[in-house]
Short mmCIF file of C-alpha atoms in Angstrom, two decimals:
data_model
loop_
_atom_site.label_atom_id
_atom_site.label_comp_id
_atom_site.label_asym_id
_atom_site.label_seq_id
_atom_site.Cartn_x
_atom_site.Cartn_y
_atom_site.Cartn_z
CA UNK T 56 -47.45 15.72 -37.50
CA UNK T 57 -43.57 16.44 -38.79
CA UNK T 58 -44.01 19.85 -36.66
CA UNK T 59 -45.08 18.32 -33.23
CA UNK T 60 -42.06 15.66 -33.39
CA UNK T 61 -39.90 18.48 -34.16
CA UNK T 62 -41.06 20.84 -31.24
CA UNK T 63 -41.06 17.74 -28.94
CA UNK T 64 -37.21 16.70 -29.90
CA UNK T 65 -36.51 21.07 -29.23
CA UNK T 66 -38.37 20.01 -25.82
CA UNK T 67 -36.47 17.46 -24.64
CA UNK T 68 -32.92 18.79 -26.05
CA UNK T 69 -33.83 22.00 -23.44
CA UNK T 70 -34.75 19.34 -20.76
CA UNK T 71 -31.66 17.65 -21.24
CA UNK T 72 -29.61 20.96 -20.98
CA UNK T 73 -31.02 22.10 -18.24
CA UNK T 74 -30.58 18.71 -16.24
CA UNK T 75 -26.98 18.35 -17.12
CA UNK T 76 -26.63 21.79 -16.51
CA UNK T 77 -27.66 21.29 -12.51
CA UNK T 78 -25.90 18.10 -11.71
CA UNK T 79 -22.86 18.83 -13.56
CA UNK T 80 -21.77 21.41 -11.07
CA UNK T 81 -18.18 20.98 -10.70
CA UNK T 82 -15.72 22.14 -12.85
CA UNK T 83 -14.48 19.57 -15.79
CA UNK T 84 -10.52 19.26 -15.79
CA UNK T 85 -8.18 20.44 -18.15
CA UNK T 86 -6.19 18.22 -19.67
CA UNK T 87 -3.71 15.64 -18.32
CA UNK T 88 -0.45 17.07 -17.31
CA UNK T 89 2.86 15.74 -16.21
CA UNK T 90 2.38 18.59 -13.53
CA UNK T 91 -1.02 16.86 -12.43
CA UNK T 92 0.36 13.21 -12.56
CA UNK T 93 3.23 14.30 -10.16
CA UNK T 94 1.27 16.33 -8.06
CA UNK T 95 -1.09 13.33 -7.66
CA UNK T 96 1.08 10.86 -7.63
CA UNK T 97 3.23 13.17 -4.32
CA UNK T 98 -0.47 13.30 -2.81
CA UNK T 99 -0.49 9.57 -2.96
CA UNK T 100 2.88 9.47 -1.48
CA UNK T 101 2.28 11.61 1.43
CA UNK T 102 -1.73 10.10 2.05
CA UNK T 103 -0.37 6.55 3.55
CA UNK T 104 2.72 6.99 4.35
CA UNK T 105 2.30 7.57 8.43
CA UNK T 106 0.23 4.29 8.20
CA UNK T 107 2.90 2.23 6.58
CA UNK T 108 5.55 3.84 9.58
CA UNK T 109 3.49 1.83 12.17
CA UNK T 110 4.13 -1.30 9.94
CA UNK T 111 7.39 -0.95 10.16
CA UNK T 112 8.77 -0.19 13.85
CA UNK T 113 6.81 -1.12 16.40
CA UNK T 114 10.44 -2.65 17.97
CA UNK T 115 10.95 0.48 19.14
CA UNK T 116 8.13 1.30 21.23
CA UNK T 117 8.40 -2.61 22.66
CA UNK T 118 12.10 -1.87 23.21
CA UNK T 119 11.03 1.47 25.55
CA UNK T 120 8.01 -0.37 27.56
CA UNK T 121 8.66 -3.94 27.27
CA UNK T 122 5.95 -6.28 27.50
CA UNK T 123 7.49 -8.39 30.59
CA UNK T 124 6.90 -5.38 32.68
CA UNK T 125 3.63 -3.57 30.58
CA UNK T 126 1.49 -4.69 27.64
CA UNK T 127 2.64 -6.12 24.56
CA UNK T 128 2.50 -3.27 22.79
CA UNK T 129 2.55 -5.22 19.13
CA UNK T 130 -1.09 -6.30 19.63
CA UNK T 131 -2.37 -2.93 21.89
CA UNK T 132 -0.87 0.31 19.88
CA UNK T 133 -2.35 -0.41 16.63
CA UNK T 134 -5.57 -0.15 18.40
CA UNK T 135 -6.15 3.46 19.76
CA UNK T 136 -5.27 4.46 15.92
CA UNK T 137 -8.20 2.39 14.39
CA UNK T 138 -10.86 3.05 16.74
CA UNK T 139 -10.04 6.62 16.48
CA UNK T 140 -9.75 6.39 12.50
CA UNK T 141 -12.86 4.61 12.44
CA UNK T 142 -15.21 6.68 14.57
CA UNK T 143 -13.68 10.07 12.38
CA UNK T 144 -14.50 7.95 8.96
CA UNK T 145 -18.06 7.98 9.47
CA UNK T 146 -18.50 11.29 11.18
CA UNK T 147 -16.87 12.85 7.54
CA UNK T 148 -18.93 10.41 5.68
CA UNK T 149 -21.91 12.65 7.28
CA UNK T 150 -20.83 16.30 7.39
CA UNK T 151 -17.87 16.06 4.75
CA UNK T 152 -19.63 17.85 2.53
CA UNK T 153 -20.52 20.76 4.61
CA UNK T 154 -16.56 21.51 6.27
CA UNK T 155 -14.23 21.79 2.80
CA UNK T 156 -11.21 20.06 4.81
CA UNK T 157 -9.40 19.32 2.30
CA UNK T 158 -8.65 22.99 1.81
CA UNK T 159 -6.55 22.01 4.69
CA UNK T 160 -4.66 19.43 4.06
CA UNK T 161 -1.15 20.96 5.04
CA UNK T 162 -1.96 22.14 8.07
CA UNK T 163 -3.39 18.49 8.85
CA UNK T 164 -0.36 16.69 7.97
CA UNK T 165 1.72 19.18 10.10
CA UNK T 166 -0.56 18.50 12.57
CA UNK T 167 0.49 14.96 12.18
CA UNK T 168 3.90 15.06 12.27
CA UNK T 169 3.93 16.98 15.70
CA UNK T 170 1.08 14.31 17.14
CA UNK T 171 4.33 11.89 15.37
CA UNK T 172 7.44 13.87 17.32
CA UNK T 173 5.42 14.23 20.78
CA UNK T 174 4.46 9.99 20.69
CA UNK T 175 8.24 9.57 19.93
CA UNK T 176 9.24 11.97 22.81
CA UNK T 177 6.96 10.45 25.27
CA UNK T 178 8.34 7.05 24.28
CA UNK T 179 12.11 7.94 25.16
CA UNK T 180 11.93 10.80 28.28
CA UNK T 181 9.43 8.56 29.65
CA UNK T 182 10.49 4.82 29.17
CA UNK T 183 9.25 1.98 30.90
CA UNK T 184 6.41 4.21 33.22
CA UNK T 185 3.27 4.00 33.71
CA UNK T 186 2.50 7.46 32.40
CA UNK T 187 4.46 7.01 29.51
CA UNK T 188 2.26 4.60 28.12
CA UNK T 189 -0.43 6.35 28.96
CA UNK T 190 0.05 9.05 27.10
CA UNK T 191 1.24 7.14 24.16
CA UNK T 192 -2.09 5.51 24.54
CA UNK T 193 -3.29 9.39 24.36
CA UNK T 194 -1.44 10.80 21.38
CA UNK T 195 -1.90 7.41 19.43
CA UNK T 196 -5.73 8.07 19.67
CA UNK T 197 -5.57 11.69 18.84
CA UNK T 198 -2.62 10.18 15.75
CA UNK T 199 -5.77 8.24 14.63
CA UNK T 200 -8.54 11.00 14.00
CA UNK T 201 -5.20 13.60 12.45
CA UNK T 202 -4.66 10.23 9.99
CA UNK T 203 -8.42 9.58 9.15
CA UNK T 204 -8.68 13.73 8.21
CA UNK T 205 -5.90 13.81 6.31
CA UNK T 206 -6.61 10.57 4.46
CA UNK T 207 -10.75 11.37 3.55
CA UNK T 208 -8.49 15.24 2.73
CA UNK T 209 -5.88 13.59 -0.16
CA UNK T 210 -8.59 11.05 -1.37
CA UNK T 211 -11.87 13.60 -1.95
CA UNK T 212 -9.20 15.85 -4.15
CA UNK T 213 -7.84 12.56 -6.08
CA UNK T 214 -11.36 11.53 -6.62
CA UNK T 215 -12.16 15.28 -7.55
CA UNK T 216 -10.44 15.12 -11.13
CA UNK T 217 -12.51 12.59 -12.23
CA UNK T 218 -9.89 11.49 -14.49
CA UNK T 219 -8.85 7.49 -14.41
CA UNK T 220 -5.64 7.93 -15.47
CA UNK T 221 -4.88 10.56 -12.56
CA UNK T 222 -7.06 8.35 -9.81
CA UNK T 223 -5.29 5.29 -10.41
CA UNK T 224 -1.20 7.09 -10.57
CA UNK T 225 -2.71 8.28 -6.75
CA UNK T 226 -3.23 4.82 -5.76
CA UNK T 227 -0.66 3.46 -6.94
CA UNK T 228 1.55 6.10 -5.34
CA UNK T 229 0.31 5.45 -1.71
CA UNK T 230 1.65 1.64 -2.20
CA UNK T 231 5.16 3.32 -3.10
CA UNK T 232 5.25 5.65 0.43
CA UNK T 233 5.15 2.24 1.74
CA UNK T 234 7.98 0.66 0.00
CA UNK T 235 10.16 4.33 1.19
CA UNK T 236 9.31 3.95 4.21
CA UNK T 237 10.57 0.08 4.34
CA UNK T 238 13.74 1.62 2.60
CA UNK T 239 14.30 4.78 5.65
CA UNK T 240 13.55 1.83 7.76
CA UNK T 241 16.09 -0.84 6.46
CA UNK T 242 18.65 2.17 6.69
CA UNK T 243 18.70 3.35 9.78
CA UNK T 244 19.01 0.07 11.59
CA UNK T 245 22.06 -0.52 9.44
CA UNK T 246 23.46 3.15 9.74
CA UNK T 247 22.82 2.85 14.15
CA UNK T 248 21.96 -0.67 14.68
CA UNK T 249 19.73 -2.36 16.97
CA UNK T 250 20.58 -1.35 19.92
CA UNK T 251 21.12 2.39 19.80
CA UNK T 252 17.74 2.97 18.02
CA UNK T 253 17.38 7.14 19.93
CA UNK T 254 20.20 8.47 17.93
CA UNK T 255 18.24 7.38 14.37
CA UNK T 256 15.14 9.02 16.00
CA UNK T 257 17.02 12.37 16.98
CA UNK T 258 17.76 12.31 12.92
CA UNK T 259 14.49 12.30 11.79
CA UNK T 260 13.19 15.08 14.60
CA UNK T 261 15.95 17.47 12.35
CA UNK T 262 15.80 16.04 9.12
CA UNK T 263 11.95 16.89 9.68
CA UNK T 264 12.31 20.82 10.96
CA UNK T 265 15.18 21.06 8.42
CA UNK T 266 12.28 20.35 5.73
CA UNK T 267 9.66 22.34 7.16
CA UNK T 268 11.52 25.27 7.70
CA UNK T 269 13.25 25.54 4.10
CA UNK T 270 10.48 24.01 2.64
CA UNK T 271 7.88 26.70 0.53
CA UNK T 272 6.03 25.08 -2.58
CA UNK T 273 3.22 23.07 -1.41
CA UNK T 274 3.63 20.03 -2.96
CA UNK T 275 6.90 19.87 -1.57
CA UNK T 276 6.13 20.51 1.78
CA UNK T 277 2.99 17.87 1.41
CA UNK T 278 5.25 15.36 0.45
CA UNK T 279 7.96 16.76 2.85
CA UNK T 280 5.87 16.43 6.03
CA UNK T 281 4.50 13.02 5.38
CA UNK T 282 7.74 11.57 4.57
CA UNK T 283 9.19 12.96 7.91
CA UNK T 284 5.81 12.14 10.01
CA UNK T 285 6.34 8.28 8.96
CA UNK T 286 10.60 8.57 9.50
CA UNK T 287 9.50 10.01 13.10
CA UNK T 288 7.40 7.03 14.19
CA UNK T 289 9.52 4.07 14.89
CA UNK T 290 8.55 1.06 15.17
CA UNK T 291 5.96 -1.34 14.29
CA UNK T 292 4.98 -4.85 12.82
CA UNK T 293 2.02 -6.45 12.45
CA UNK T 294 3.18 -9.25 11.27
CA UNK T 295 3.04 -12.10 14.42
CA UNK T 296 5.32 -15.55 12.82
CA UNK T 297 6.66 -17.16 15.32
CA UNK T 298 10.46 -17.28 14.63
CA UNK T 299 11.95 -16.74 11.33
CA UNK T 300 15.02 -18.90 9.82
CA UNK T 301 16.56 -17.04 6.73
CA UNK T 302 16.31 -13.56 7.97
CA UNK T 303 16.31 -12.11 11.51
CA UNK T 304 14.36 -10.40 13.31
CA UNK T 305 14.06 -7.24 13.09
CA UNK T 306 15.01 -7.12 9.31
CA UNK T 307 12.77 -10.03 8.94
CA UNK T 308 9.69 -7.97 9.44
CA UNK T 309 10.37 -5.04 7.21
CA UNK T 310 10.82 -7.57 4.74
CA UNK T 311 7.60 -8.71 4.79
CA UNK T 312 6.42 -5.42 4.84
CA UNK T 313 8.43 -4.89 2.14
CA UNK T 314 7.43 -7.52 0.27
CA UNK T 315 3.53 -6.52 0.91
CA UNK T 316 4.06 -3.74 -0.66
CA UNK T 317 5.91 -4.09 -4.05
CA UNK T 318 2.74 -6.54 -4.15
CA UNK T 319 0.50 -3.86 -4.01
CA UNK T 320 1.92 -1.70 -5.90
CA UNK T 321 1.63 -4.37 -8.92
CA UNK T 322 -2.02 -4.77 -7.80
CA UNK T 323 -2.79 -0.88 -8.27
CA UNK T 324 -0.50 -0.26 -11.56
CA UNK T 325 -3.01 -2.90 -13.41
CA UNK T 326 -5.99 -1.20 -12.08
CA UNK T 327 -8.84 -3.38 -14.52
CA UNK T 328 -9.38 -6.13 -15.66
CA UNK T 329 -7.61 -9.73 -14.46
CA UNK T 330 -11.74 -10.77 -12.81
CA UNK T 331 -10.43 -13.86 -11.63
CA UNK T 332 -7.83 -12.78 -9.22
CA UNK T 333 -10.28 -11.66 -6.57
CA UNK T 334 -10.99 -15.81 -6.52
CA UNK T 335 -7.21 -15.94 -6.27
CA UNK T 336 -7.70 -13.83 -2.98
CA UNK T 337 -10.56 -15.66 -1.45
CA UNK T 338 -8.60 -18.76 -2.40
CA UNK T 339 -5.18 -17.29 0.00
CA UNK T 340 -7.47 -16.10 2.08
CA UNK T 341 -8.86 -19.89 2.92
CA UNK T 342 -5.15 -21.04 3.20
CA UNK T 343 -4.64 -18.08 6.17
CA UNK T 344 -7.45 -19.61 7.59
CA UNK T 345 -5.84 -23.06 7.34
CA UNK T 346 -2.78 -21.59 8.91
CA UNK T 347 -4.62 -20.06 11.67
CA UNK T 348 -6.90 -23.24 12.09
CA UNK T 349 -2.97 -25.52 13.33
CA UNK T 350 -2.37 -24.24 16.70
CA UNK T 351 0.95 -24.73 16.17
CA UNK T 352 1.41 -23.90 12.43
CA UNK T 353 2.23 -26.70 9.92
CA UNK T 354 5.91 -26.93 8.70
CA UNK T 355 5.40 -26.06 5.45
CA UNK T 356 3.38 -22.76 6.18
CA UNK T 357 5.88 -21.62 8.58
CA UNK T 358 8.38 -21.62 5.75
CA UNK T 359 9.46 -18.54 5.28
CA UNK T 360 9.14 -18.03 1.54
CA UNK T 361 5.93 -19.38 1.25
CA UNK T 362 5.46 -16.25 4.11
CA UNK T 363 6.79 -14.35 1.24
CA UNK T 364 4.97 -15.58 -1.57
CA UNK T 365 1.80 -15.89 0.47
CA UNK T 366 2.18 -11.85 1.73
CA UNK T 367 2.94 -11.29 -2.50
CA UNK T 368 0.21 -12.80 -3.85
CA UNK T 369 -2.16 -11.53 -1.05
CA UNK T 370 -1.04 -7.72 -1.41
CA UNK T 371 -1.60 -8.19 -5.25
CA UNK T 372 -5.12 -9.35 -5.42
CA UNK T 373 -5.64 -6.73 -2.84
CA UNK T 374 -4.20 -3.90 -4.06
CA UNK T 375 -6.21 -4.52 -7.65
CA UNK T 376 -9.45 -5.14 -6.17
CA UNK T 377 -9.17 -1.99 -4.25
CA UNK T 378 -8.02 0.37 -6.77
CA UNK T 379 -11.20 -1.18 -9.09
CA UNK T 380 -12.87 -0.10 -6.26
CA UNK T 381 -12.06 2.76 -5.68
CA UNK T 382 -12.08 4.35 -9.06
CA UNK T 383 -15.53 3.66 -10.62
CA UNK T 384 -17.61 4.81 -7.83
CA UNK T 385 -16.58 8.23 -7.85
CA UNK T 386 -16.77 8.02 -11.78
CA UNK T 387 -20.32 7.23 -12.05
CA UNK T 388 -20.93 10.82 -9.30
CA UNK T 389 -22.85 13.33 -11.70
CA UNK T 390 -22.19 16.00 -9.02
CA UNK T 391 -19.64 16.60 -6.60
CA UNK T 392 -21.39 16.81 -3.93
CA UNK T 393 -22.25 13.37 -4.38
CA UNK T 394 -18.48 12.48 -5.53
CA UNK T 395 -17.73 13.79 -2.62
CA UNK T 396 -19.61 11.67 -0.79
CA UNK T 397 -18.48 8.43 -2.49
CA UNK T 398 -15.27 9.20 -1.45
CA UNK T 399 -16.04 9.37 2.13
CA UNK T 400 -17.44 5.99 1.34
CA UNK T 401 -14.75 4.19 0.34
CA UNK T 402 -11.97 5.54 2.85
CA UNK T 403 -14.92 4.80 5.65
CA UNK T 404 -15.16 1.34 4.38
CA UNK T 405 -11.22 1.10 3.16
CA UNK T 406 -10.24 2.54 7.27
CA UNK T 407 -12.80 -0.87 8.80
CA UNK T 408 -11.19 -2.95 6.41
CA UNK T 409 -7.93 -2.30 7.65
CA UNK T 410 -8.93 -1.53 11.42
CA UNK T 411 -10.59 -5.29 11.16
CA UNK T 412 -8.06 -7.13 9.53
CA UNK T 413 -5.10 -5.58 11.28
CA UNK T 414 -6.72 -6.52 15.06
CA UNK T 415 -7.91 -10.03 13.44
CA UNK T 416 -3.79 -10.67 12.84
CA UNK T 417 -3.08 -9.37 15.89
CA UNK T 418 -5.59 -11.44 17.80
CA UNK T 419 -5.11 -14.59 15.54
CA UNK T 420 -1.45 -14.85 16.53
CA UNK T 421 -0.57 -18.48 18.61
CA UNK T 422 -0.87 -17.29 21.87
CA UNK T 423 -3.75 -15.03 21.63
CA UNK T 424 -5.69 -18.17 19.69
CA UNK T 425 -4.85 -20.89 22.18
CA UNK T 426 -5.96 -18.22 25.22
CA UNK T 427 -9.31 -17.56 23.55
CA UNK T 428 -10.41 -21.08 23.95
CA UNK T 429 -10.09 -21.15 27.56
CA UNK T 430 -13.45 -18.82 27.40
CA UNK T 431 -14.87 -21.51 25.40
CA UNK T 432 -16.84 -24.91 27.02
CA UNK T 433 -14.59 -27.51 27.16
CA UNK T 434 -17.05 -29.63 24.93
CA UNK T 435 -17.02 -27.63 22.02
CA UNK T 436 -13.75 -26.55 22.63
CA UNK T 437 -12.61 -29.92 22.02
CA UNK T 438 -15.17 -30.61 19.28
CA UNK T 439 -13.68 -27.40 16.98
CA UNK T 440 -9.89 -28.69 17.72
CA UNK T 441 -10.66 -32.22 16.35
CA UNK T 442 -12.82 -30.66 13.40
CA UNK T 443 -10.03 -28.40 12.55
CA UNK T 444 -7.44 -30.70 12.67
CA UNK T 445 -8.84 -34.18 11.29
CA UNK T 446 -8.65 -35.02 7.22
CA UNK T 447 -11.84 -34.41 5.95
CA UNK T 448 -10.96 -30.55 7.01
CA UNK T 449 -8.17 -31.11 5.09
CA UNK T 450 -10.12 -32.53 1.89
CA UNK T 451 -12.83 -30.15 1.69
CA UNK T 452 -9.92 -26.95 2.75
CA UNK T 453 -8.03 -28.77 -0.58
CA UNK T 454 -11.12 -28.65 -2.21
CA UNK T 455 -11.99 -25.04 -2.00
CA UNK T 456 -8.44 -24.26 -3.29
CA UNK T 457 -9.14 -26.27 -6.83
CA UNK T 458 -12.32 -24.67 -7.11
CA UNK T 459 -11.54 -21.04 -6.35
#
């Protein structure tokens, strides 16, 4: 009987070893060193620098293509990037395992830099022309494709480490890239002023070109290409606040983006724990819905400091939740194929969330919100407006805040 039990245990151990050999087909990481941490930090800065640059300066494009003559670029320009990024992200989630895109990160980032440079040149030399704005939208679509591929590559490479410390560093430094862009944008405004954006753009071109010529080490090339790429992309504020009281335009939108990036850094650095913050995120989502529901915006919610606090708390909870979700999934994978698939799906839904959220933020500004009511039958329009502005809705709103 003892011999049978021993034989059974040996068979089980043999099968377990064989299954581990077939499933764990990726190479284990060595002990984490300072070089690993530095590499993932630089990779994190690179991966989302372009997107953060977009959030820092649409005023450049608005000045080149005035909305009185063309389109409201603060609304329409981000749309091609969102759409192409989402489509490419969906495609990569299907074919990403078959093509090792992560081996070509430096090439992809350089292509992105050329795309952004072309976008700036078109805006400068073909300003206030219809062919110029058409080319801007075409280049934007291409830029969204390249950005999506680069984000997928960087994220897949980070997840391949299978190390929670390195993944946490990567995710935290994706937010730091936004803070770097805020400082660079403020420096450019302080140096050249609002009236002379072209000289600032020319300086960006010179610094970027010099960096590409002199830079040799791969981590340095990745870092410089991403940072300079976003420097070459002047122009955007996605926040549509009607007026600014304490800090004036265009510094005020950059300050709002800076506060968001600081909150995002704190949230991602927390990593795990503090699950109650997920409820806080939902509560502040309700605050935003109540703010949108007021067509003119209540006086308290229009206060600049309230907006800053709201943006910081939203970024804090968003960074916390996203870092948890982005870290846990790939760590549960037992082979490289599943791990890469999880990484591609993560970036797909991250892109989807950013696209939908940014689009809604642009659509639901006051003017667009009023215009959407034109298409609603008058009866339902009046009923909805009465509901959004009556006392019962206020009581329901504050009860939800207290619950969460």
